[in-house]
Amino acid sequence: MTREHGHKLTKLFVEKAQSGTIAGDERPELAGALLRVEEKKVHGIVAPNLDRLARELLVQEAALAQCWSTAAVRS
């Protein structure tokens, strides 16, 4: 998916045995990925669909807002 669109995968963040319904601030891998975006170490986050990023809409929106604030999301 990333190569097809000209992107390079730099790090894979995987929550080990975590439910997708856990709040974003309780998910260290999601927090780490968002921190890399905030620090401009990466240009964005790749997820096959939004429910893989987070199950709860509020958590999805917060993550996307953080990425958009650093211009890391393209529509």
mmCIF file of N, CA and C in Angstrom:
data_model
loop_
_atom_site.group_PDB
_atom_site.id
_atom_site.type_symbol
_atom_site.label_atom_id
_atom_site.label_comp_id
_atom_site.label_asym_id
_atom_site.label_seq_id
_atom_site.Cartn_x
_atom_site.Cartn_y
_atom_site.Cartn_z
ATOM 1 N N MET A 1 0.820 -1.186 0.000
ATOM 2 C CA MET A 1 0.000 0.000 0.000
ATOM 3 C C MET A 1 0.869 1.257 0.000
ATOM 4 N N THR A 2 1.934 1.284 0.770
ATOM 5 C CA THR A 2 2.739 2.497 0.847
ATOM 6 C C THR A 2 3.564 2.724 -0.409
ATOM 7 N N ARG A 3 4.207 1.694 -0.909
ATOM 8 C CA ARG A 3 5.043 1.846 -2.112
ATOM 9 C C ARG A 3 4.219 2.264 -3.318
ATOM 10 N N GLU A 4 3.023 1.723 -3.433
ATOM 11 C CA GLU A 4 2.151 2.063 -4.564
ATOM 12 C C GLU A 4 1.885 3.558 -4.636
ATOM 13 N N HIS A 5 1.929 4.222 -3.490
ATOM 14 C CA HIS A 5 1.637 5.654 -3.435
ATOM 15 C C HIS A 5 2.883 6.495 -3.195
ATOM 16 N N GLY A 6 4.058 5.886 -3.367
ATOM 17 C CA GLY A 6 5.307 6.628 -3.262
ATOM 18 C C GLY A 6 5.773 6.920 -1.850
ATOM 19 N N HIS A 7 5.308 6.139 -0.877
ATOM 20 C CA HIS A 7 5.703 6.352 0.511
ATOM 21 C C HIS A 7 6.687 5.284 0.953
ATOM 22 N N LYS A 8 7.443 5.596 1.977
ATOM 23 C CA LYS A 8 8.392 4.641 2.555
ATOM 24 C C LYS A 8 7.977 4.362 3.998
ATOM 25 N N LEU A 9 7.796 3.099 4.335
ATOM 26 C CA LEU A 9 7.450 2.707 5.695
ATOM 27 C C LEU A 9 8.715 2.748 6.542
ATOM 28 N N THR A 10 8.717 3.557 7.608
ATOM 29 C CA THR A 10 9.920 3.704 8.426
ATOM 30 C C THR A 10 9.849 2.944 9.741
ATOM 31 N N LYS A 11 8.667 2.740 10.266
ATOM 32 C CA LYS A 11 8.514 2.001 11.523
ATOM 33 C C LYS A 11 7.110 1.432 11.586
ATOM 34 N N LEU A 12 7.018 0.231 12.117
ATOM 35 C CA LEU A 12 5.729 -0.428 12.284
ATOM 36 C C LEU A 12 5.354 -0.378 13.762
ATOM 37 N N PHE A 13 4.217 0.216 14.059
ATOM 38 C CA PHE A 13 3.714 0.291 15.429
ATOM 39 C C PHE A 13 2.561 -0.692 15.557
ATOM 40 N N VAL A 14 2.676 -1.633 16.477
ATOM 41 C CA VAL A 14 1.639 -2.647 16.678
ATOM 42 C C VAL A 14 1.317 -2.726 18.163
ATOM 43 N N GLU A 15 0.050 -2.553 18.496
ATOM 44 C CA GLU A 15 -0.374 -2.718 19.885
ATOM 45 C C GLU A 15 -0.488 -4.208 20.162
ATOM 46 N N LYS A 16 0.278 -4.712 21.083
ATOM 47 C CA LYS A 16 0.246 -6.127 21.451
ATOM 48 C C LYS A 16 -0.936 -6.402 22.375
ATOM 49 N N ALA A 17 -1.823 -7.273 21.926
ATOM 50 C CA ALA A 17 -2.966 -7.730 22.729
ATOM 51 C C ALA A 17 -3.753 -6.577 23.336
ATOM 52 N N GLN A 18 -3.976 -5.540 22.551
ATOM 53 C CA GLN A 18 -4.750 -4.398 23.013
ATOM 54 C C GLN A 18 -6.074 -4.364 22.274
ATOM 55 N N SER A 19 -7.102 -4.053 22.978
ATOM 56 C CA SER A 19 -8.406 -3.882 22.358
ATOM 57 C C SER A 19 -8.432 -2.537 21.649
ATOM 58 N N GLY A 20 -9.075 -2.490 20.512
ATOM 59 C CA GLY A 20 -9.205 -1.233 19.784
ATOM 60 C C GLY A 20 -10.108 -0.243 20.480
ATOM 61 N N THR A 21 -10.817 -0.694 21.519
ATOM 62 C CA THR A 21 -11.711 0.211 22.239
ATOM 63 C C THR A 21 -11.017 0.925 23.392
ATOM 64 N N ILE A 22 -9.744 0.615 23.631
ATOM 65 C CA ILE A 22 -8.998 1.281 24.701
ATOM 66 C C ILE A 22 -8.709 2.717 24.277
ATOM 67 N N ALA A 23 -8.825 3.623 25.213
ATOM 68 C CA ALA A 23 -8.610 5.043 24.917
ATOM 69 C C ALA A 23 -7.217 5.278 24.342
ATOM 70 N N GLY A 24 -7.126 6.260 23.469
ATOM 71 C CA GLY A 24 -5.868 6.562 22.797
ATOM 72 C C GLY A 24 -4.722 6.857 23.740
ATOM 73 N N ASP A 25 -5.025 7.517 24.866
ATOM 74 C CA ASP A 25 -3.955 7.841 25.810
ATOM 75 C C ASP A 25 -3.482 6.627 26.603
ATOM 76 N N GLU A 26 -4.151 5.497 26.440
ATOM 77 C CA GLU A 26 -3.740 4.251 27.091
ATOM 78 C C GLU A 26 -3.107 3.285 26.088
ATOM 79 N N ARG A 27 -2.800 3.770 24.906
ATOM 80 C CA ARG A 27 -2.213 2.935 23.857
ATOM 81 C C ARG A 27 -0.830 3.471 23.514
ATOM 82 N N PRO A 28 0.217 2.875 24.084
ATOM 83 C CA PRO A 28 1.570 3.407 23.910
ATOM 84 C C PRO A 28 2.054 3.414 22.461
ATOM 85 N N GLU A 29 1.671 2.452 21.660
ATOM 86 C CA GLU A 29 2.132 2.424 20.268
ATOM 87 C C GLU A 29 1.474 3.538 19.457
ATOM 88 N N LEU A 30 0.192 3.763 19.662
ATOM 89 C CA LEU A 30 -0.481 4.872 18.981
ATOM 90 C C LEU A 30 0.129 6.193 19.427
ATOM 91 N N ALA A 31 0.362 6.320 20.726
ATOM 92 C CA ALA A 31 0.983 7.545 21.243
ATOM 93 C C ALA A 31 2.363 7.754 20.629
ATOM 94 N N GLY A 32 3.131 6.673 20.483
ATOM 95 C CA GLY A 32 4.459 6.766 19.877
ATOM 96 C C GLY A 32 4.399 7.178 18.419
ATOM 97 N N ALA A 33 3.438 6.630 17.696
ATOM 98 C CA ALA A 33 3.279 6.993 16.283
ATOM 99 C C ALA A 33 2.890 8.460 16.150
ATOM 100 N N LEU A 34 1.963 8.903 16.981
ATOM 101 C CA LEU A 34 1.537 10.301 16.927
ATOM 102 C C LEU A 34 2.660 11.246 17.349
ATOM 103 N N LEU A 35 3.485 10.820 18.282
ATOM 104 C CA LEU A 35 4.627 11.644 18.694
ATOM 105 C C LEU A 35 5.603 11.824 17.538
ATOM 106 N N ARG A 36 5.853 10.760 16.778
ATOM 107 C CA ARG A 36 6.754 10.867 15.619
ATOM 108 C C ARG A 36 6.198 11.840 14.586
ATOM 109 N N VAL A 37 4.870 11.856 14.428
ATOM 110 C CA VAL A 37 4.244 12.819 13.514
ATOM 111 C C VAL A 37 4.440 14.230 14.059
ATOM 112 N N GLU A 38 4.143 14.403 15.342
ATOM 113 C CA GLU A 38 4.260 15.724 15.968
ATOM 114 C C GLU A 38 5.687 16.266 15.893
ATOM 115 N N GLU A 39 6.666 15.386 16.063
ATOM 116 C CA GLU A 39 8.073 15.795 16.001
ATOM 117 C C GLU A 39 8.575 15.924 14.571
ATOM 118 N N LYS A 40 7.689 15.688 13.616
ATOM 119 C CA LYS A 40 7.994 15.773 12.180
ATOM 120 C C LYS A 40 9.094 14.799 11.760
ATOM 121 N N LYS A 41 9.150 13.651 12.446
ATOM 122 C CA LYS A 41 10.081 12.595 12.061
ATOM 123 C C LYS A 41 9.496 11.747 10.941
ATOM 124 N N VAL A 42 8.184 11.810 10.798
ATOM 125 C CA VAL A 42 7.481 11.112 9.717
ATOM 126 C C VAL A 42 6.429 12.057 9.160
ATOM 127 N N HIS A 43 5.936 11.732 7.977
ATOM 128 C CA HIS A 43 4.935 12.576 7.334
ATOM 129 C C HIS A 43 3.513 12.140 7.637
ATOM 130 N N GLY A 44 3.332 10.965 8.211
ATOM 131 C CA GLY A 44 1.983 10.519 8.506
ATOM 132 C C GLY A 44 1.947 9.097 9.014
ATOM 133 N N ILE A 45 0.737 8.620 9.177
ATOM 134 C CA ILE A 45 0.473 7.271 9.662
ATOM 135 C C ILE A 45 -0.331 6.545 8.597
ATOM 136 N N VAL A 46 0.047 5.313 8.332
ATOM 137 C CA VAL A 46 -0.682 4.494 7.359
ATOM 138 C C VAL A 46 -1.456 3.431 8.122
ATOM 139 N N ALA A 47 -2.741 3.348 7.863
ATOM 140 C CA ALA A 47 -3.589 2.298 8.435
ATOM 141 C C ALA A 47 -4.497 1.803 7.319
ATOM 142 N N PRO A 48 -4.742 0.493 7.255
ATOM 143 C CA PRO A 48 -5.577 -0.028 6.173
ATOM 144 C C PRO A 48 -6.995 0.532 6.203
ATOM 145 N N ASN A 49 -7.497 0.853 7.382
ATOM 146 C CA ASN A 49 -8.771 1.556 7.529
ATOM 147 C C ASN A 49 -8.812 2.176 8.924
ATOM 148 N N LEU A 50 -9.734 3.094 9.138
ATOM 149 C CA LEU A 50 -9.734 3.867 10.382
ATOM 150 C C LEU A 50 -9.982 3.029 11.627
ATOM 151 N N ASP A 51 -10.714 1.919 11.522
ATOM 152 C CA ASP A 51 -10.945 1.133 12.732
ATOM 153 C C ASP A 51 -9.686 0.406 13.193
ATOM 154 N N ARG A 52 -8.667 0.361 12.364
ATOM 155 C CA ARG A 52 -7.372 -0.182 12.797
ATOM 156 C C ARG A 52 -6.592 0.873 13.561
ATOM 157 N N LEU A 53 -6.852 2.123 13.286
ATOM 158 C CA LEU A 53 -6.225 3.214 14.036
ATOM 159 C C LEU A 53 -6.850 3.285 15.428
ATOM 160 N N ALA A 54 -8.170 3.262 15.473
ATOM 161 C CA ALA A 54 -8.923 3.271 16.731
ATOM 162 C C ALA A 54 -10.365 2.902 16.414
ATOM 163 N N ARG A 55 -11.002 2.210 17.308
ATOM 164 C CA ARG A 55 -12.399 1.827 17.090
ATOM 165 C C ARG A 55 -13.349 2.974 17.386
ATOM 166 N N GLU A 56 -13.023 3.749 18.419
ATOM 167 C CA GLU A 56 -13.915 4.836 18.806
ATOM 168 C C GLU A 56 -13.691 6.049 17.909
ATOM 169 N N LEU A 57 -14.786 6.603 17.422
ATOM 170 C CA LEU A 57 -14.732 7.749 16.519
ATOM 171 C C LEU A 57 -13.998 8.926 17.157
ATOM 172 N N LEU A 58 -14.221 9.153 18.425
ATOM 173 C CA LEU A 58 -13.572 10.269 19.113
ATOM 174 C C LEU A 58 -12.050 10.119 19.103
ATOM 175 N N VAL A 59 -11.557 8.895 19.303
ATOM 176 C CA VAL A 59 -10.111 8.643 19.281
ATOM 177 C C VAL A 59 -9.577 8.817 17.861
ATOM 178 N N GLN A 60 -10.331 8.340 16.865
ATOM 179 C CA GLN A 60 -9.939 8.522 15.461
ATOM 180 C C GLN A 60 -9.819 10.004 15.137
ATOM 181 N N GLU A 61 -10.840 10.762 15.521
ATOM 182 C CA GLU A 61 -10.855 12.201 15.232
ATOM 183 C C GLU A 61 -9.690 12.918 15.910
ATOM 184 N N ALA A 62 -9.387 12.547 17.141
ATOM 185 C CA ALA A 62 -8.271 13.178 17.857
ATOM 186 C C ALA A 62 -6.945 12.870 17.169
ATOM 187 N N ALA A 63 -6.761 11.622 16.744
ATOM 188 C CA ALA A 63 -5.520 11.239 16.059
ATOM 189 C C ALA A 63 -5.398 11.968 14.726
ATOM 190 N N LEU A 64 -6.492 12.025 13.972
ATOM 191 C CA LEU A 64 -6.462 12.727 12.690
ATOM 192 C C LEU A 64 -6.208 14.217 12.885
ATOM 193 N N ALA A 65 -6.830 14.806 13.898
ATOM 194 C CA ALA A 65 -6.621 16.234 14.165
ATOM 195 C C ALA A 65 -5.157 16.514 14.478
ATOM 196 N N GLN A 66 -4.536 15.624 15.232
ATOM 197 C CA GLN A 66 -3.117 15.805 15.554
ATOM 198 C C GLN A 66 -2.269 15.720 14.291
ATOM 199 N N CYS A 67 -2.598 14.789 13.411
ATOM 200 C CA CYS A 67 -1.857 14.670 12.149
ATOM 201 C C CYS A 67 -2.111 15.881 11.258
ATOM 202 N N TRP A 68 -3.372 16.304 11.160
ATOM 203 C CA TRP A 68 -3.692 17.464 10.323
ATOM 204 C C TRP A 68 -2.980 18.716 10.823
ATOM 205 N N SER A 69 -2.836 18.843 12.131
ATOM 206 C CA SER A 69 -2.205 20.053 12.669
ATOM 207 C C SER A 69 -0.737 20.155 12.271
ATOM 208 N N THR A 70 -0.137 19.039 11.889
ATOM 209 C CA THR A 70 1.251 19.055 11.424
ATOM 210 C C THR A 70 1.325 18.811 9.920
ATOM 211 N N ALA A 71 0.183 18.920 9.255
ATOM 212 C CA ALA A 71 0.089 18.720 7.798
ATOM 213 C C ALA A 71 0.543 17.327 7.388
ATOM 214 N N ALA A 72 0.234 16.326 8.207
ATOM 215 C CA ALA A 72 0.659 14.959 7.918
ATOM 216 C C ALA A 72 -0.430 14.133 7.251
ATOM 217 N N VAL A 73 -1.591 14.705 7.040
ATOM 218 C CA VAL A 73 -2.689 13.959 6.423
ATOM 219 C C VAL A 73 -3.040 14.610 5.106
ATOM 220 N N ARG A 74 -3.142 13.785 4.082
ATOM 221 C CA ARG A 74 -3.578 14.280 2.775
ATOM 222 C C ARG A 74 -4.975 13.763 2.511
ATOM 223 N N SER A 75 -5.815 14.596 1.978
ATOM 224 C CA SER A 75 -7.165 14.133 1.643
ATOM 225 C C SER A 75 -7.241 13.753 0.187
#
